[in-house]
mmCIF file of C-alpha atoms in Angstrom:
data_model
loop_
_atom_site.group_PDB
_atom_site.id
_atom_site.type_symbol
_atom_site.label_atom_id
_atom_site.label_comp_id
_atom_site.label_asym_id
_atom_site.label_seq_id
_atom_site.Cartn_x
_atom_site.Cartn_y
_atom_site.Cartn_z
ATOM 1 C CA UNK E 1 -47.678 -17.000 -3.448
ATOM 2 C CA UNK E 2 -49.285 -14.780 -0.797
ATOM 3 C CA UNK E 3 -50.206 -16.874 2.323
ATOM 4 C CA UNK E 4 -52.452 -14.906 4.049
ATOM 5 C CA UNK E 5 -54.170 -13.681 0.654
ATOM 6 C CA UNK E 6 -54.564 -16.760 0.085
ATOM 7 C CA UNK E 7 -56.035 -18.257 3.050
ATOM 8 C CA UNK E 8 -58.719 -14.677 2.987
ATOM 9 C CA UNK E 9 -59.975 -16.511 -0.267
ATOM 10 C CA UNK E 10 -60.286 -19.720 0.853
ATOM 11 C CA UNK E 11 -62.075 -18.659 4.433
ATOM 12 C CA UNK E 12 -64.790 -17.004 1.979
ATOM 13 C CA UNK E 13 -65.478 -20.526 -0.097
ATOM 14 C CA UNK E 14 -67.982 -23.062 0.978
ATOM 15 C CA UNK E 15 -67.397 -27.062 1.867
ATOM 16 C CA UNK E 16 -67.572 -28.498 -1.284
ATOM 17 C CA UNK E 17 -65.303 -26.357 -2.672
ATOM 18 C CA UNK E 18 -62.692 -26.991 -0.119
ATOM 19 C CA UNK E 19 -63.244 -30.197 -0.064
ATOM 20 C CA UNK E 20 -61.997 -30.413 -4.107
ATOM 21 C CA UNK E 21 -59.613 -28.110 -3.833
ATOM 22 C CA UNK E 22 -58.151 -30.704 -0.763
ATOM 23 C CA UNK E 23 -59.016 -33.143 -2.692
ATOM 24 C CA UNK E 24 -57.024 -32.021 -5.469
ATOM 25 C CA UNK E 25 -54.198 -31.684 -3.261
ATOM 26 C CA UNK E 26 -54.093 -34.774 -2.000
ATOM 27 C CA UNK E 27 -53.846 -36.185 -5.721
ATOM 28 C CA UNK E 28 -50.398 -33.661 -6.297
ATOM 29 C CA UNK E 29 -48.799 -35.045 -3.059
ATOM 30 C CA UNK E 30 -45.958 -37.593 -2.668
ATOM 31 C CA UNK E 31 -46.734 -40.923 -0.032
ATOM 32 C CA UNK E 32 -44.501 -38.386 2.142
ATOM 33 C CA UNK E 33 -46.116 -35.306 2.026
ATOM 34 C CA UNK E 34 -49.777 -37.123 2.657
ATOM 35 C CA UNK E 35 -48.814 -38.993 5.766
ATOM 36 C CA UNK E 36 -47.072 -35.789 6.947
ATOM 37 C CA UNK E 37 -50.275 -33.718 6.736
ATOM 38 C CA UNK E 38 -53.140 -36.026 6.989
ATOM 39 C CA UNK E 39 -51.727 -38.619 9.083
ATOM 40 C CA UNK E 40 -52.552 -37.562 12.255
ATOM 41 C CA UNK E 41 -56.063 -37.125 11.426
ATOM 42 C CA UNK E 42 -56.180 -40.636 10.069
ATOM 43 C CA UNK E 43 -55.242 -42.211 13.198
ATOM 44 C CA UNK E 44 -58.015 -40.163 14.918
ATOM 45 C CA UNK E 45 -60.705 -41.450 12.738
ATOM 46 C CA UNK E 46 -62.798 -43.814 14.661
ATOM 47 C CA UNK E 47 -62.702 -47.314 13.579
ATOM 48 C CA UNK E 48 -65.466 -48.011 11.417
ATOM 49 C CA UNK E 49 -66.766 -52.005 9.949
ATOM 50 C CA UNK E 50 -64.609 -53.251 7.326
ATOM 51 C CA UNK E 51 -66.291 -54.335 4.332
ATOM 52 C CA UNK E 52 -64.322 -57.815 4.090
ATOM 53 C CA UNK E 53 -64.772 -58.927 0.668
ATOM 54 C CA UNK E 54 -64.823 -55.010 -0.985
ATOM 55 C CA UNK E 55 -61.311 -55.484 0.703
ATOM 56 C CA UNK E 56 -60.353 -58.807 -0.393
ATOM 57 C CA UNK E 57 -61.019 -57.534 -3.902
ATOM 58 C CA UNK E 58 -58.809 -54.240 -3.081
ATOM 59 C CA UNK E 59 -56.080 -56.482 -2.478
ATOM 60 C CA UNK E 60 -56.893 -58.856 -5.434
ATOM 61 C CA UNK E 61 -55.749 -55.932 -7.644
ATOM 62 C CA UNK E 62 -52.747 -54.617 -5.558
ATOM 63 C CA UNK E 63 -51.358 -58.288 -5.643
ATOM 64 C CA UNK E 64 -51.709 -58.233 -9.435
ATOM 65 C CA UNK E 65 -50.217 -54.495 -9.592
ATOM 66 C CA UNK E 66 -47.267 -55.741 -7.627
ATOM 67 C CA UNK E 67 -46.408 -58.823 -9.805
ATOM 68 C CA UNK E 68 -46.749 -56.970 -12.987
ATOM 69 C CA UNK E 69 -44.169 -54.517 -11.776
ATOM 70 C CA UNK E 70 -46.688 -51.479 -11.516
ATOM 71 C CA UNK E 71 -44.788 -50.523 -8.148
ATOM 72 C CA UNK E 72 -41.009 -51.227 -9.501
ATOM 73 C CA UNK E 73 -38.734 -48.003 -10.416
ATOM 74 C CA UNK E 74 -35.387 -48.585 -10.669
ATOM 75 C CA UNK E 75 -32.410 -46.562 -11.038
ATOM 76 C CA UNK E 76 -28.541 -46.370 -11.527
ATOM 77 C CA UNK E 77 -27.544 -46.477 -8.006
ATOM 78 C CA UNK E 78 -24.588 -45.009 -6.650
ATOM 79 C CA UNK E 79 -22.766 -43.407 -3.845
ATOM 80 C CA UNK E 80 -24.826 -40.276 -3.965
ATOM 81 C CA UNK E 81 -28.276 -41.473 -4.288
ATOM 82 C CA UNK E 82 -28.004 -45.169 -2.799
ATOM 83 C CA UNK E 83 -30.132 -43.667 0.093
ATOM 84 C CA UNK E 84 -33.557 -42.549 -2.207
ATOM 85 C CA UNK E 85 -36.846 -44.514 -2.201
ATOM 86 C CA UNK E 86 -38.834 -43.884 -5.349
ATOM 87 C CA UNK E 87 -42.155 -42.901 -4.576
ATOM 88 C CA UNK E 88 -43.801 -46.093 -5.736
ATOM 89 C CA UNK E 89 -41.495 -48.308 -3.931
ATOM 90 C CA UNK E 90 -42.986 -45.732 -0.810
ATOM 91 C CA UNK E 91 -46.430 -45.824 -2.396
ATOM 92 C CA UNK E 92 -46.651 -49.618 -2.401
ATOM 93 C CA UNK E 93 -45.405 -49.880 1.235
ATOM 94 C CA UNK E 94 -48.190 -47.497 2.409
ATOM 95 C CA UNK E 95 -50.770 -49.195 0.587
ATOM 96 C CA UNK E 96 -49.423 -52.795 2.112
ATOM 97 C CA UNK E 97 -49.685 -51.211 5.544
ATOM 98 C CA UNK E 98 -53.288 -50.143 5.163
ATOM 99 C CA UNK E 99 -53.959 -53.293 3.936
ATOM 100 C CA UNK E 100 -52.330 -55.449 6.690
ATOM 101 C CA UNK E 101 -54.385 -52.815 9.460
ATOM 102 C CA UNK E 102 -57.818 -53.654 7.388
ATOM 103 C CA UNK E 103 -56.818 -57.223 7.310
ATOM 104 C CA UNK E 104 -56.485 -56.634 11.196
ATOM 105 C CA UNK E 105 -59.904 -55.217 11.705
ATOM 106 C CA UNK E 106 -61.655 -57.790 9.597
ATOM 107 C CA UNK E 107 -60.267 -60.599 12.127
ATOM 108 C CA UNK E 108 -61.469 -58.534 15.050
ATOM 109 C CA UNK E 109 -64.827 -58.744 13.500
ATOM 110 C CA UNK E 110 -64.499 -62.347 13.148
ATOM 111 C CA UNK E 111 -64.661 -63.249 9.336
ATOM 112 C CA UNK E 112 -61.700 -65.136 9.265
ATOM 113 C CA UNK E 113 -61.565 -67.283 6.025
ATOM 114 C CA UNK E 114 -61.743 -63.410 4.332
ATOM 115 C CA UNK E 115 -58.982 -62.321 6.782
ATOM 116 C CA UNK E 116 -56.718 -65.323 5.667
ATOM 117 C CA UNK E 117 -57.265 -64.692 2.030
ATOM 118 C CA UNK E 118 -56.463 -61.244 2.834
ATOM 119 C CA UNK E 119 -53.363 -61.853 4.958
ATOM 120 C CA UNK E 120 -52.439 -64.898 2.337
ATOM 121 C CA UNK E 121 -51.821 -62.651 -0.877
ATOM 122 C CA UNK E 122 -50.224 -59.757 1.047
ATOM 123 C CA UNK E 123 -47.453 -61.969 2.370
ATOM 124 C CA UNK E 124 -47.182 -63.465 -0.181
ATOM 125 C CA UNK E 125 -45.624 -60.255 -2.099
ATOM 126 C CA UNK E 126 -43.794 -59.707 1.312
ATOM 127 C CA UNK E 127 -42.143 -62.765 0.814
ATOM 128 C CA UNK E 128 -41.410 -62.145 -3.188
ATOM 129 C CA UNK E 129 -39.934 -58.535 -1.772
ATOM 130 C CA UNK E 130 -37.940 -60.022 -0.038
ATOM 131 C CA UNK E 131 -36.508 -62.606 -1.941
ATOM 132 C CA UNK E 132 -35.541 -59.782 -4.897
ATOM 133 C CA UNK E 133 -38.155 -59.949 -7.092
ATOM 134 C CA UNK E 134 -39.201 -57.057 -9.159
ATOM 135 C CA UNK E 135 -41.591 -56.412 -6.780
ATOM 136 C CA UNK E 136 -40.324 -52.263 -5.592
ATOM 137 C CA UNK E 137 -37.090 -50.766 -5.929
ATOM 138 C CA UNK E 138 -34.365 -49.345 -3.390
ATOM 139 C CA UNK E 139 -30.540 -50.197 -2.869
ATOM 140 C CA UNK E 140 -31.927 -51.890 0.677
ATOM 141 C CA UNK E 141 -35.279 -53.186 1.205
ATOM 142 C CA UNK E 142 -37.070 -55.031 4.168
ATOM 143 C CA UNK E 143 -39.823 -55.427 6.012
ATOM 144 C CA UNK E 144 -39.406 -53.241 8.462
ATOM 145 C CA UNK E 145 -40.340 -50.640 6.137
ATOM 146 C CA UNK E 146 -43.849 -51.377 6.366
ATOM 147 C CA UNK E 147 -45.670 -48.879 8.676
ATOM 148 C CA UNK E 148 -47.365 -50.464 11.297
ATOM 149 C CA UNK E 149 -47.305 -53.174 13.807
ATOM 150 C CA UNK E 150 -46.093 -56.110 11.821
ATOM 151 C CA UNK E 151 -46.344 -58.030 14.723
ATOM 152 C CA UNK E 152 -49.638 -57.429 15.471
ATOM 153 C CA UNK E 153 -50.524 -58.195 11.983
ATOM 154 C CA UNK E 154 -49.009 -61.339 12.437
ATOM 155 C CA UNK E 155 -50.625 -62.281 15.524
ATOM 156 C CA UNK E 156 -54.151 -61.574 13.725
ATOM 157 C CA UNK E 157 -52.905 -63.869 11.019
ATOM 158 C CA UNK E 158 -52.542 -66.575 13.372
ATOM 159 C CA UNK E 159 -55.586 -66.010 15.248
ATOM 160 C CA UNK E 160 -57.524 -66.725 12.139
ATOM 161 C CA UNK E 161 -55.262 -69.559 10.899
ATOM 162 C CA UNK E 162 -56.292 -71.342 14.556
ATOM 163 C CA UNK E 163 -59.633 -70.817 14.259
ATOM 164 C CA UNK E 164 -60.605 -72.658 10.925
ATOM 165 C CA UNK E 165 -57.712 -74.255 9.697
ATOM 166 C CA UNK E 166 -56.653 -78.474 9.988
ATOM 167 C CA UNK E 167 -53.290 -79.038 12.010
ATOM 168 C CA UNK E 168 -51.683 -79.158 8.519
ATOM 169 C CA UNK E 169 -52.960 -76.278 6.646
ATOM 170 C CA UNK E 170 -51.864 -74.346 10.339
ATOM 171 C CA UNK E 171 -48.873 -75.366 10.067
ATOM 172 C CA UNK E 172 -48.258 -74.985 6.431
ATOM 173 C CA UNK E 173 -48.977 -71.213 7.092
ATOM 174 C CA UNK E 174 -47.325 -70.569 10.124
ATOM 175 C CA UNK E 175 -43.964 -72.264 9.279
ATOM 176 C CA UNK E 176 -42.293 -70.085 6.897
ATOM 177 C CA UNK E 177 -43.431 -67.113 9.339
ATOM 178 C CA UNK E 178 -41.812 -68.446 12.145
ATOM 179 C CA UNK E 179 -38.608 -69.193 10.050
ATOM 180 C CA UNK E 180 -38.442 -65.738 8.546
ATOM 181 C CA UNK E 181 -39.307 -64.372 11.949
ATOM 182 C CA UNK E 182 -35.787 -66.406 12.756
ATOM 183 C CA UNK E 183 -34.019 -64.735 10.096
ATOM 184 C CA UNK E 184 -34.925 -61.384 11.670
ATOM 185 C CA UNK E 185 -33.943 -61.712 15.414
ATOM 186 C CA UNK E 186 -37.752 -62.805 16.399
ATOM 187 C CA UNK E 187 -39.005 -59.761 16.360
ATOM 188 C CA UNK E 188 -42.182 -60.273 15.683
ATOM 189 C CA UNK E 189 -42.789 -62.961 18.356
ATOM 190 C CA UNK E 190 -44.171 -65.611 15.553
ATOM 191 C CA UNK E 191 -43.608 -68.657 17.197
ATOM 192 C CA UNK E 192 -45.041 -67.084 20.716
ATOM 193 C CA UNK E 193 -48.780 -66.319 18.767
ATOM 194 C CA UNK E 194 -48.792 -69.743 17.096
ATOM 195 C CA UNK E 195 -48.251 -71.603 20.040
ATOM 196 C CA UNK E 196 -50.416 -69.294 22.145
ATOM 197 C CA UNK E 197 -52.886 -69.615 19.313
ATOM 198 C CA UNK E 198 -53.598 -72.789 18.304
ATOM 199 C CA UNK E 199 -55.105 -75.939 19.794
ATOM 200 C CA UNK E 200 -54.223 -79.084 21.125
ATOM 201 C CA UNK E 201 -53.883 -80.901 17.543
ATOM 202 C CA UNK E 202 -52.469 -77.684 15.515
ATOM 203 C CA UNK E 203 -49.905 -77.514 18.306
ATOM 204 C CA UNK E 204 -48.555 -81.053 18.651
ATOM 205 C CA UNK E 205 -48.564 -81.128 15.177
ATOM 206 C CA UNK E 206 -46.462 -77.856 14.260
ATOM 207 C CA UNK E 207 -44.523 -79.100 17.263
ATOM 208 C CA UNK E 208 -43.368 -82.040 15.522
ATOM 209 C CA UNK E 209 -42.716 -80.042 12.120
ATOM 210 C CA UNK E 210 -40.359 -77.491 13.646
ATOM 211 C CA UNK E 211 -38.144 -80.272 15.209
ATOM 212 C CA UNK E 212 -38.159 -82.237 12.159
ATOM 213 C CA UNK E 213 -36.914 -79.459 10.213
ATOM 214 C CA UNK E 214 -34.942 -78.294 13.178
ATOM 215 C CA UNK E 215 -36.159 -74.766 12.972
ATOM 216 C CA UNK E 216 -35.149 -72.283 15.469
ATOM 217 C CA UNK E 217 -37.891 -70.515 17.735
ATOM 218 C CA UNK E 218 -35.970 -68.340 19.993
ATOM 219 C CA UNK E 219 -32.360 -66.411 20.177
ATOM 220 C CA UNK E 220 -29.574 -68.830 20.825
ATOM 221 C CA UNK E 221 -28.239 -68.063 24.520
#
């Protein structure tokens, strides 16, 4: 194909028709080849209001994507291809990353029972992942391929969690973060947030939870 031919043609065509033809590209890319081009111009965009419960029902459908193995593409491994993600084990992480951000932004505008709804069904398949279920395929999966600041996602969690939940449900929630957060050298600061977060009651109680089920909160000196 002729480059600069091609690029004569499409200097002569008008918005709408670039717009499909981009739009038409966008369709034939892999998860890769979108972030690569359009990514940076994503992060430009200014952040705009986040239609909470549009987005609750976005997620509604990912979550039952995920558990009926819509995302899940497995192959024979072996010691030449151990190292390949299928695209929809990279397609679902993408899509859980956006997610998590727009769960983000909906707690910084303060509807928080739609943000822990949100938050609730997304770890929730986190937590599935990560336990083996069919949820995506690759010979090594974690976390820490989701893009984005999983910490900060976590914080927001929290922040909603301590702003409308009972002592219990808080620490219901925050418990099995802060013992995964364990099993992954604290990384993401869990039991820092909740503790920063919460109140009085949601502390003392989650307090006396993670010393009755002796549950670490920091590295071991």
């Amino acid at each position: 194909m002729d480059k600069a031919r091609l690029f004569e043609i499409l200097e002569k065509q008008d918005l709408s028709a670039l717009i499909d033809l981009l739009d038409s590209a966008y369709d034939e890319m892999d998860t890769n080849q979108r972030r690569s081009v359009f990514g940076e111009i994503v992060e430009k965009i200014s952040t705009s209001v986040i239609d909470g419960k549009e987005l609750l029902k976005e997620i509604k459908v990912f979550h039952k994507k995920s558990l009926n193995r819509k995302y899940y593409a497995p192959f024979n491994v072996n010691s030449k291809n151990y190292m390949h993600i299928p695209e929809k084990t990279e397609e679902w992480f993408e899509t859980l990353g956006d997610f998590l951000e727009n769960s983000t932004r909906v707690v910084e505008q303060g509807e928080h029972l739609l943000a822990i709804k949100c938050f609730g069904l997304l770890y929730e398949l986190i937590d599935k992942m990560e336990d083996g279920e069919e949820i995506v395929f690759a010979d090594e999966l974690g976390s820490w391929m989701i893009p984005g600041d999983e910490k900060k996602f976590i914080s927001a969690y929290i922040t909603s969690l301590a702003g409308t939940s009972t002592p219990e449900e808080f620490t219901k929630v925050t418990l099995p973060l802060i013992r995964r957060d364990s099993c992954e050298s604290f990384a993401n600061k869990v039991y820092s947030s909740a503790i920063g977060a919460a109140n009085k009651e949601q502390r003392a109680y989650l307090e006396g939870e993670i010393k009755r089920q002796n549950i670490e909160t920091k590295p071991r000196s």
